[in-house]
PDB file of C-alpha atoms in Angstrom:
ATOM      1  CA  MET A   1      45.639 -21.835 -71.180  1.00 38.00           C
ATOM      2  CA  SER A   2      49.000 -22.120 -69.384  1.00 54.00           C
ATOM      3  CA  LEU A   3      49.859 -19.807 -66.516  1.00 70.00           C
ATOM      4  CA  ALA A   4      52.485 -17.126 -67.035  1.00 81.00           C
ATOM      5  CA  ALA A   5      55.885 -17.849 -65.555  1.00 90.00           C
ATOM      6  CA  ARG A   6      56.609 -16.098 -62.220  1.00 94.00           C
ATOM      7  CA  LEU A   7      60.081 -14.593 -61.937  1.00 95.00           C
ATOM      8  CA  PHE A   8      61.862 -12.839 -59.093  1.00 96.00           C
ATOM      9  CA  VAL A   9      63.923  -9.743 -59.894  1.00 95.00           C
ATOM     10  CA  GLU A  10      66.121  -7.918 -57.405  1.00 91.00           C
ATOM     11  CA  GLN A  11      65.508  -4.447 -58.821  1.00 90.00           C
ATOM     12  CA  PRO A  12      62.591  -2.342 -57.441  1.00 94.00           C
ATOM     13  CA  LEU A  13      59.887  -2.617 -60.084  1.00 95.00           C
ATOM     14  CA  ALA A  14      57.874   0.352 -58.807  1.00 93.00           C
ATOM     15  CA  ALA A  15      60.656   2.605 -60.107  1.00 93.00           C
ATOM     16  CA  PHE A  16      59.761   1.837 -63.751  1.00 93.00           C
ATOM     17  CA  ALA A  17      57.098   3.781 -65.631  1.00 89.00           C
ATOM     18  CA  PRO A  18      54.221   1.739 -67.138  1.00 82.00           C
ATOM     19  CA  ASP A  19      55.491   2.260 -70.708  1.00 86.00           C
ATOM     20  CA  GLU A  20      59.224   1.983 -69.948  1.00 92.00           C
ATOM     21  CA  ASP A  21      60.973  -1.144 -71.137  1.00 92.00           C
ATOM     22  CA  PHE A  22      64.030  -2.445 -69.317  1.00 93.00           C
ATOM     23  CA  ALA A  23      66.426  -5.380 -69.348  1.00 93.00           C
ATOM     24  CA  LEU A  24      65.757  -8.282 -67.004  1.00 94.00           C
ATOM     25  CA  PRO A  25      68.638  -9.309 -64.736  1.00 92.00           C
ATOM     26  CA  PRO A  26      70.603 -12.345 -66.010  1.00 90.00           C
ATOM     27  CA  GLY A  27      68.850 -14.984 -63.885  1.00 89.00           C
ATOM     28  CA  ALA A  28      65.325 -13.957 -64.884  1.00 91.00           C
ATOM     29  CA  ALA A  29      66.417 -13.438 -68.490  1.00 90.00           C
ATOM     30  CA  ARG A  30      67.705 -17.016 -68.693  1.00 91.00           C
ATOM     31  CA  HIS A  31      64.329 -18.324 -67.518  1.00 89.00           C
ATOM     32  CA  VAL A  32      62.559 -16.387 -70.268  1.00 90.00           C
ATOM     33  CA  GLN A  33      65.047 -17.641 -72.852  1.00 90.00           C
ATOM     34  CA  VAL A  34      64.566 -21.258 -71.739  1.00 89.00           C
ATOM     35  CA  LEU A  35      60.806 -20.814 -72.112  1.00 87.00           C
ATOM     36  CA  ARG A  36      61.426 -19.429 -75.625  1.00 88.00           C
ATOM     37  CA  LEU A  37      59.004 -16.591 -75.114  1.00 88.00           C
ATOM     38  CA  GLN A  38      58.662 -14.190 -78.016  1.00 89.00           C
ATOM     39  CA  PRO A  39      57.876 -10.448 -78.013  1.00 91.00           C
ATOM     40  CA  GLY A  40      54.361 -10.045 -76.652  1.00 91.00           C
ATOM     41  CA  GLY A  41      54.663 -13.064 -74.356  1.00 91.00           C
ATOM     42  CA  GLU A  42      53.657 -12.449 -70.733  1.00 94.00           C
ATOM     43  CA  VAL A  43      55.459 -13.109 -67.459  1.00 94.00           C
ATOM     44  CA  LEU A  44      54.697 -12.256 -63.826  1.00 95.00           C
ATOM     45  CA  LEU A  45      57.443 -10.388 -61.990  1.00 96.00           C
ATOM     46  CA  PHE A  46      57.901  -9.750 -58.267  1.00 96.00           C
ATOM     47  CA  ASP A  47      60.670  -8.008 -56.353  1.00 95.00           C
ATOM     48  CA  GLY A  48      60.026  -8.926 -52.730  1.00 95.00           C
ATOM     49  CA  SER A  49      58.018  -5.776 -51.978  1.00 93.00           C
ATOM     50  CA  GLY A  50      54.731  -7.678 -51.721  1.00 93.00           C
ATOM     51  CA  ASP A  51      53.347  -6.704 -55.126  1.00 95.00           C
ATOM     52  CA  GLU A  52      53.359  -8.558 -58.422  1.00 95.00           C
ATOM     53  CA  TRP A  53      53.461  -7.158 -61.966  1.00 96.00           C
ATOM     54  CA  THR A  54      52.203  -8.518 -65.267  1.00 95.00           C
ATOM     55  CA  ALA A  55      54.898  -7.787 -67.849  1.00 95.00           C
ATOM     56  CA  ALA A  56      55.246  -8.322 -71.579  1.00 95.00           C
ATOM     57  CA  VAL A  57      58.413  -9.255 -73.451  1.00 95.00           C
ATOM     58  CA  THR A  58      59.436  -6.479 -75.863  1.00 95.00           C
ATOM     59  CA  ALA A  59      62.716  -7.891 -77.179  1.00 93.00           C
ATOM     60  CA  MET A  60      64.449 -11.267 -77.011  1.00 90.00           C
ATOM     61  CA  GLY A  61      68.164 -11.581 -77.660  1.00 86.00           C
ATOM     62  CA  ARG A  62      70.964 -13.996 -76.876  1.00 85.00           C
ATOM     63  CA  SER A  63      72.359 -11.819 -74.114  1.00 85.00           C
ATOM     64  CA  GLU A  64      69.399  -9.608 -73.168  1.00 91.00           C
ATOM     65  CA  VAL A  65      65.668  -9.863 -72.604  1.00 93.00           C
ATOM     66  CA  ARG A  66      63.659  -6.663 -72.327  1.00 94.00           C
ATOM     67  CA  VAL A  67      60.178  -6.311 -70.866  1.00 95.00           C
ATOM     68  CA  VAL A  68      57.599  -3.646 -70.122  1.00 96.00           C
ATOM     69  CA  LEU A  69      55.321  -3.601 -67.091  1.00 95.00           C
ATOM     70  CA  ARG A  70      51.582  -3.772 -67.832  1.00 94.00           C
ATOM     71  CA  GLN A  71      49.675  -4.078 -64.559  1.00 93.00           C
ATOM     72  CA  ARG A  72      50.495  -4.005 -60.851  1.00 94.00           C
ATOM     73  CA  HIS A  73      48.736  -6.399 -58.479  1.00 94.00           C
ATOM     74  CA  SER A  74      48.643  -6.007 -54.697  1.00 92.00           C
ATOM     75  CA  ILE A  75      48.628  -9.537 -53.303  1.00 88.00           C
ATOM     76  CA  ASP A  76      48.926 -10.902 -49.766  1.00 90.00           C
ATOM     77  CA  ARG A  77      49.770 -14.609 -49.662  1.00 91.00           C
ATOM     78  CA  GLU A  78      51.819 -14.380 -46.479  1.00 92.00           C
ATOM     79  CA  LEU A  79      51.299 -16.449 -43.373  1.00 93.00           C
ATOM     80  CA  HIS A  80      49.817 -14.643 -40.385  1.00 90.00           C
ATOM     81  CA  PRO A  81      51.261 -14.573 -37.781  1.00 89.00           C
ATOM     82  CA  SER A  82      54.792 -14.425 -39.172  1.00 93.00           C
ATOM     83  CA  VAL A  83      56.963 -17.428 -38.322  1.00 96.00           C
ATOM     84  CA  THR A  84      60.753 -17.670 -38.137  1.00 97.00           C
ATOM     85  CA  LEU A  85      62.393 -21.087 -37.959  1.00 98.00           C
ATOM     86  CA  ALA A  86      65.677 -21.193 -36.037  1.00 98.00           C
ATOM     87  CA  VAL A  87      67.076 -24.540 -37.169  1.00 97.00           C
ATOM     88  CA  VAL A  88      70.276 -26.274 -36.133  1.00 97.00           C
ATOM     89  CA  MET A  89      71.389 -27.364 -39.594  1.00 95.00           C
ATOM     90  CA  PRO A  90      70.999 -31.082 -40.389  1.00 92.00           C
ATOM     91  CA  ALA A  91      73.653 -32.925 -42.371  1.00 86.00           C
ATOM     92  CA  ASN A  92      73.603 -34.261 -45.945  1.00 81.00           C
ATOM     93  CA  ASP A  93      72.096 -31.230 -47.681  1.00 87.00           C
ATOM     94  CA  ARG A  94      68.733 -31.725 -45.966  1.00 93.00           C
ATOM     95  CA  MET A  95      68.731 -27.999 -45.209  1.00 96.00           C
ATOM     96  CA  ASP A  96      67.813 -27.431 -48.873  1.00 97.00           C
ATOM     97  CA  GLY A  97      64.554 -29.275 -48.322  1.00 96.00           C
ATOM     98  CA  ILE A  98      63.803 -27.380 -45.121  1.00 97.00           C
ATOM     99  CA  VAL A  99      64.284 -24.031 -46.870  1.00 98.00           C
ATOM    100  CA  GLU A 100      62.180 -25.036 -49.873  1.00 98.00           C
ATOM    101  CA  LYS A 101      59.257 -26.432 -47.888  1.00 97.00           C
ATOM    102  CA  ALA A 102      59.388 -23.656 -45.287  1.00 98.00           C
ATOM    103  CA  CYS A 103      59.025 -21.086 -48.057  1.00 97.00           C
ATOM    104  CA  GLU A 104      56.087 -22.986 -49.559  1.00 97.00           C
ATOM    105  CA  LEU A 105      54.407 -23.210 -46.153  1.00 96.00           C
ATOM    106  CA  GLY A 106      54.801 -19.475 -45.527  1.00 96.00           C
ATOM    107  CA  ALA A 107      57.709 -19.008 -43.106  1.00 97.00           C
ATOM    108  CA  TRP A 108      58.981 -15.432 -42.986  1.00 97.00           C
ATOM    109  CA  GLY A 109      62.585 -16.444 -42.349  1.00 97.00           C
ATOM    110  CA  ILE A 110      65.065 -19.152 -41.431  1.00 98.00           C
ATOM    111  CA  GLN A 111      67.985 -18.774 -39.045  1.00 98.00           C
ATOM    112  CA  PRO A 112      70.596 -21.522 -39.686  1.00 98.00           C
ATOM    113  CA  LEU A 113      72.354 -22.477 -36.445  1.00 97.00           C
ATOM    114  CA  MET A 114      75.216 -24.599 -35.109  1.00 97.00           C
ATOM    115  CA  SER A 115      75.023 -26.238 -31.688  1.00 96.00           C
ATOM    116  CA  GLU A 116      77.133 -28.573 -29.527  1.00 94.00           C
ATOM    117  CA  ARG A 117      75.911 -31.674 -31.370  1.00 90.00           C
ATOM    118  CA  SER A 118      75.963 -30.219 -34.874  1.00 90.00           C
ATOM    119  CA  VAL A 119      77.305 -32.459 -37.633  1.00 87.00           C
ATOM    120  CA  LEU A 120      77.358 -29.687 -40.233  1.00 88.00           C
ATOM    121  CA  ARG A 121      79.614 -26.784 -39.287  1.00 91.00           C
ATOM    122  CA  LEU A 122      80.048 -23.763 -41.539  1.00 92.00           C
ATOM    123  CA  THR A 123      82.206 -20.682 -41.120  1.00 92.00           C
ATOM    124  CA  GLY A 124      83.653 -17.880 -43.215  1.00 95.00           C
ATOM    125  CA  GLU A 125      83.302 -18.002 -46.997  1.00 96.00           C
ATOM    126  CA  ARG A 126      81.757 -21.483 -46.935  1.00 95.00           C
ATOM    127  CA  ALA A 127      78.966 -20.248 -44.663  1.00 95.00           C
ATOM    128  CA  GLN A 128      78.342 -17.237 -46.906  1.00 97.00           C
ATOM    129  CA  LYS A 129      78.141 -19.439 -50.012  1.00 97.00           C
ATOM    130  CA  LYS A 130      75.671 -21.749 -48.294  1.00 96.00           C
ATOM    131  CA  GLN A 131      73.528 -18.807 -47.219  1.00 97.00           C
ATOM    132  CA  ALA A 132      73.462 -17.502 -50.811  1.00 97.00           C
ATOM    133  CA  HIS A 133      72.612 -20.988 -52.097  1.00 97.00           C
ATOM    134  CA  TRP A 134      69.739 -21.373 -49.628  1.00 97.00           C
ATOM    135  CA  GLN A 135      68.437 -17.911 -50.529  1.00 97.00           C
ATOM    136  CA  GLY A 136      68.361 -19.068 -54.149  1.00 96.00           C
ATOM    137  CA  VAL A 137      66.393 -22.146 -53.093  1.00 97.00           C
ATOM    138  CA  ALA A 138      63.910 -19.874 -51.295  1.00 98.00           C
ATOM    139  CA  ILE A 139      63.524 -17.626 -54.343  1.00 97.00           C
ATOM    140  CA  ALA A 140      62.854 -20.600 -56.612  1.00 96.00           C
ATOM    141  CA  ALA A 141      60.258 -21.875 -54.134  1.00 97.00           C
ATOM    142  CA  ALA A 142      58.582 -18.445 -54.007  1.00 97.00           C
ATOM    143  CA  GLU A 143      58.412 -18.355 -57.806  1.00 96.00           C
ATOM    144  CA  GLN A 144      56.684 -21.734 -57.799  1.00 94.00           C
ATOM    145  CA  CYS A 145      54.258 -21.300 -54.897  1.00 94.00           C
ATOM    146  CA  GLY A 146      53.000 -17.776 -55.594  1.00 94.00           C
ATOM    147  CA  ARG A 147      54.609 -15.842 -52.745  1.00 95.00           C
ATOM    148  CA  THR A 148      55.587 -12.259 -53.449  1.00 95.00           C
ATOM    149  CA  ARG A 149      58.023 -12.086 -50.504  1.00 95.00           C
ATOM    150  CA  PRO A 150      60.643 -14.861 -50.602  1.00 96.00           C
ATOM    151  CA  LEU A 151      61.634 -16.387 -47.292  1.00 97.00           C
ATOM    152  CA  GLN A 152      64.738 -14.670 -45.896  1.00 97.00           C
ATOM    153  CA  VAL A 153      67.749 -16.822 -44.972  1.00 98.00           C
ATOM    154  CA  ALA A 154      69.889 -15.261 -42.242  1.00 98.00           C
ATOM    155  CA  PRO A 155      73.677 -15.708 -41.893  1.00 97.00           C
ATOM    156  CA  VAL A 156      74.829 -18.890 -40.138  1.00 97.00           C
ATOM    157  CA  LEU A 157      75.398 -18.399 -36.388  1.00 97.00           C
ATOM    158  CA  THR A 158      76.168 -20.482 -33.345  1.00 97.00           C
ATOM    159  CA  LEU A 159      73.199 -21.018 -31.060  1.00 97.00           C
ATOM    160  CA  SER A 160      74.867 -19.055 -28.255  1.00 96.00           C
ATOM    161  CA  ALA A 161      75.614 -16.075 -30.513  1.00 96.00           C
ATOM    162  CA  TRP A 162      72.054 -16.056 -31.851  1.00 96.00           C
ATOM    163  CA  LEU A 163      70.519 -16.163 -28.379  1.00 95.00           C
ATOM    164  CA  ALA A 164      72.782 -13.320 -27.275  1.00 93.00           C
ATOM    165  CA  GLY A 165      71.657 -11.338 -30.310  1.00 91.00           C
ATOM    166  CA  LEU A 166      68.014 -11.788 -29.356  1.00 88.00           C
ATOM    167  CA  SER A 167      68.700 -10.137 -26.015  1.00 73.00           C
ATOM    168  CA  ALA A 168      70.694  -7.324 -27.603  1.00 62.00           C
ATOM    169  CA  ARG A 169      67.888  -6.521 -30.046  1.00 63.00           C
ATOM    170  CA  GLY A 170      65.274  -6.344 -27.289  1.00 57.00           C
ATOM    171  CA  GLU A 171      62.561  -8.268 -29.130  1.00 54.00           C
ATOM    172  CA  SER A 172      58.928  -7.377 -28.548  1.00 56.00           C
ATOM    173  CA  ALA A 173      57.240  -8.932 -25.521  1.00 60.00           C
ATOM    174  CA  LEU A 174      54.480 -10.045 -27.894  1.00 76.00           C
ATOM    175  CA  GLU A 175      56.819 -12.447 -29.714  1.00 87.00           C
ATOM    176  CA  ARG A 176      56.120 -16.108 -28.974  1.00 91.00           C
ATOM    177  CA  ARG A 177      59.204 -18.300 -28.650  1.00 93.00           C
ATOM    178  CA  TRP A 178      58.811 -22.067 -28.856  1.00 94.00           C
ATOM    179  CA  LEU A 179      61.539 -24.622 -28.171  1.00 95.00           C
ATOM    180  CA  LEU A 180      60.883 -28.044 -29.710  1.00 94.00           C
ATOM    181  CA  SER A 181      61.762 -30.515 -26.962  1.00 88.00           C
ATOM    182  CA  PRO A 182      60.456 -33.867 -25.738  1.00 79.00           C
ATOM    183  CA  VAL A 183      61.612 -32.989 -22.209  1.00 76.00           C
ATOM    184  CA  ALA A 184      59.336 -31.150 -19.729  1.00 68.00           C
ATOM    185  CA  ALA A 185      57.279 -29.768 -22.589  1.00 73.00           C
ATOM    186  CA  GLU A 186      53.606 -28.970 -23.088  1.00 81.00           C
ATOM    187  CA  PRO A 187      51.763 -30.118 -26.220  1.00 79.00           C
ATOM    188  CA  LEU A 188      51.947 -27.542 -28.993  1.00 79.00           C
ATOM    189  CA  ARG A 189      48.174 -27.149 -29.127  1.00 76.00           C
ATOM    190  CA  VAL A 190      48.204 -26.043 -25.469  1.00 73.00           C
ATOM    191  CA  ARG A 191      51.099 -23.601 -25.682  1.00 67.00           C
ATOM    192  CA  SER A 192      49.798 -22.062 -28.914  1.00 65.00           C
ATOM    193  CA  ARG A 193      46.816 -20.596 -27.078  1.00 65.00           C
ATOM    194  CA  ASP A 194      49.117 -18.074 -25.356  1.00 68.00           C
ATOM    195  CA  GLY A 195      49.613 -14.742 -27.121  1.00 65.00           C
ATOM    196  CA  GLN A 196      48.990 -13.482 -30.624  1.00 74.00           C
ATOM    197  CA  GLY A 197      52.345 -12.131 -31.796  1.00 84.00           C
ATOM    198  CA  PRO A 198      55.025 -13.381 -34.223  1.00 92.00           C
ATOM    199  CA  ILE A 199      56.417 -16.860 -33.599  1.00 94.00           C
ATOM    200  CA  VAL A 200      60.018 -18.058 -33.407  1.00 96.00           C
ATOM    201  CA  VAL A 201      60.492 -21.838 -33.428  1.00 96.00           C
ATOM    202  CA  LEU A 202      63.842 -23.223 -32.230  1.00 97.00           C
ATOM    203  CA  SER A 203      64.592 -26.749 -33.430  1.00 96.00           C
ATOM    204  CA  GLY A 204      67.665 -28.809 -32.571  1.00 94.00           C
ATOM    205  CA  PRO A 205      69.928 -31.174 -34.518  1.00 93.00           C
ATOM    206  CA  GLU A 206      70.059 -34.962 -34.736  1.00 89.00           C
ATOM    207  CA  GLY A 207      70.252 -35.998 -31.090  1.00 87.00           C
ATOM    208  CA  GLY A 208      68.630 -32.779 -29.917  1.00 90.00           C
ATOM    209  CA  LEU A 209      70.002 -29.811 -28.016  1.00 93.00           C
ATOM    210  CA  SER A 210      72.015 -30.427 -24.884  1.00 94.00           C
ATOM    211  CA  ALA A 211      70.411 -29.821 -21.489  1.00 93.00           C
ATOM    212  CA  GLU A 212      72.566 -26.712 -21.093  1.00 95.00           C
ATOM    213  CA  GLU A 213      71.447 -25.364 -24.471  1.00 96.00           C
ATOM    214  CA  GLU A 214      67.786 -25.956 -23.680  1.00 94.00           C
ATOM    215  CA  GLU A 215      68.212 -24.140 -20.379  1.00 94.00           C
ATOM    216  CA  ALA A 216      69.911 -21.226 -22.165  1.00 95.00           C
ATOM    217  CA  ALA A 217      66.977 -21.026 -24.576  1.00 95.00           C
ATOM    218  CA  ARG A 218      64.515 -20.964 -21.684  1.00 93.00           C
ATOM    219  CA  ARG A 219      66.434 -18.084 -20.103  1.00 93.00           C
ATOM    220  CA  HIS A 220      65.865 -16.178 -23.343  1.00 93.00           C
ATOM    221  CA  GLY A 221      62.109 -16.632 -23.191  1.00 92.00           C
ATOM    222  CA  PHE A 222      61.645 -19.908 -25.081  1.00 94.00           C
ATOM    223  CA  GLN A 223      58.898 -22.205 -23.843  1.00 91.00           C
ATOM    224  CA  ALA A 224      59.261 -25.927 -24.473  1.00 92.00           C
ATOM    225  CA  VAL A 225      56.648 -27.622 -26.654  1.00 91.00           C
ATOM    226  CA  GLN A 226      56.418 -31.196 -27.858  1.00 88.00           C
ATOM    227  CA  LEU A 227      54.790 -32.561 -30.988  1.00 87.00           C
ATOM    228  CA  GLY A 228      53.528 -35.923 -29.774  1.00 83.00           C
ATOM    229  CA  PRO A 229      54.770 -39.341 -28.644  1.00 83.00           C
ATOM    230  CA  ARG A 230      57.104 -39.915 -31.620  1.00 85.00           C
ATOM    231  CA  ILE A 231      60.575 -38.419 -32.065  1.00 85.00           C
ATOM    232  CA  LEU A 232      60.699 -36.552 -35.381  1.00 88.00           C
ATOM    233  CA  ARG A 233      63.837 -36.101 -37.464  1.00 91.00           C
ATOM    234  CA  ALA A 234      65.695 -32.807 -37.372  1.00 91.00           C
ATOM    235  CA  ASP A 235      64.377 -31.870 -40.822  1.00 93.00           C
ATOM    236  CA  THR A 236      60.805 -33.010 -40.068  1.00 95.00           C
ATOM    237  CA  ALA A 237      60.063 -31.321 -36.734  1.00 94.00           C
ATOM    238  CA  PRO A 238      60.267 -27.621 -37.743  1.00 96.00           C
ATOM    239  CA  LEU A 239      58.232 -28.264 -40.898  1.00 96.00           C
ATOM    240  CA  ALA A 240      55.590 -30.157 -38.897  1.00 94.00           C
ATOM    241  CA  VAL A 241      55.107 -27.110 -36.654  1.00 94.00           C
ATOM    242  CA  LEU A 242      55.024 -24.749 -39.612  1.00 95.00           C
ATOM    243  CA  GLY A 243      52.523 -26.905 -41.483  1.00 93.00           C
ATOM    244  CA  TRP A 244      50.299 -27.047 -38.405  1.00 92.00           C
ATOM    245  CA  ILE A 245      50.318 -23.235 -38.146  1.00 91.00           C
ATOM    246  CA  ALA A 246      49.794 -22.746 -41.885  1.00 89.00           C
ATOM    247  CA  LEU A 247      46.792 -25.070 -41.919  1.00 87.00           C
ATOM    248  CA  GLY A 248      45.019 -23.284 -39.089  1.00 80.00           C
ATOM    249  CA  GLY A 249      46.215 -25.177 -36.026  1.00 69.00           C
ATOM    250  CA  ILE A 250      46.414 -22.070 -33.847  1.00 65.00           C
ATOM    251  CA  GLU A 251      42.845 -21.020 -34.694  1.00 62.00           C
ATOM    252  CA  ALA A 252      41.574 -24.553 -34.022  1.00 56.00           C
ATOM    253  CA  ALA A 253      43.372 -24.705 -30.660  1.00 55.00           C
ATOM    254  CA  ALA A 254      41.948 -21.327 -29.638  1.00 55.00           C
ATOM    255  CA  THR A 255      38.430 -22.437 -30.537  1.00 60.00           C
ATOM    256  CA  ALA A 256      38.821 -25.631 -28.542  1.00 59.00           C
ATOM    257  CA  SER A 257      40.036 -23.856 -25.403  1.00 54.00           C
TER     258      SER A 257
END
């Protein structure tokens, strides 16, 4: 028996009564049409609230697909602690892969950044279009991997503006901030033993962050960590850290201490 398709919808599903049918938004409707589901066919819907609903198709048309909700499921497939990747964007569309894999591995959010050595630079409407595109990549990844809360892609910022924003927001003292750096850094397994709060991982571009940028990050509470003797690519390093966390690296390091 094949699994029901999982579809993200932007409307709050809890607002619909159990016997109330409604039209799917265009994106989700197209998926159902491509699958050629007929009335009575089942899909799984989620809206980012953390819950998932079994729904049945009630009507299939060329321009509209209507469904009715059958059962609500409370599901937690999120990564604990929450992890945000602050990534200086790599070139050649490799950011798509970072967003996709980060969502699969459980990251809560991604902050795209520009630094002194950035190859890819985005501003204005182009930056907004890229953010929307990456959010679509995250939604598609969430549909595939079973998450009920798609990874959130923040607007593109310069590294300096983002660091200044961290200070302005007054982040919790429990938040752990890690700077990926081969310079004057402790191994990740050692640093990960400190604290139990949310994690923010700052990762640089091809060629790394400048010495001035690393120092600025340290002034904002980031502690340098290194991932081993090899230099990882800009699109490999943040995912390596995230994969290590997702697969229980923090718990293993705590047990070994």
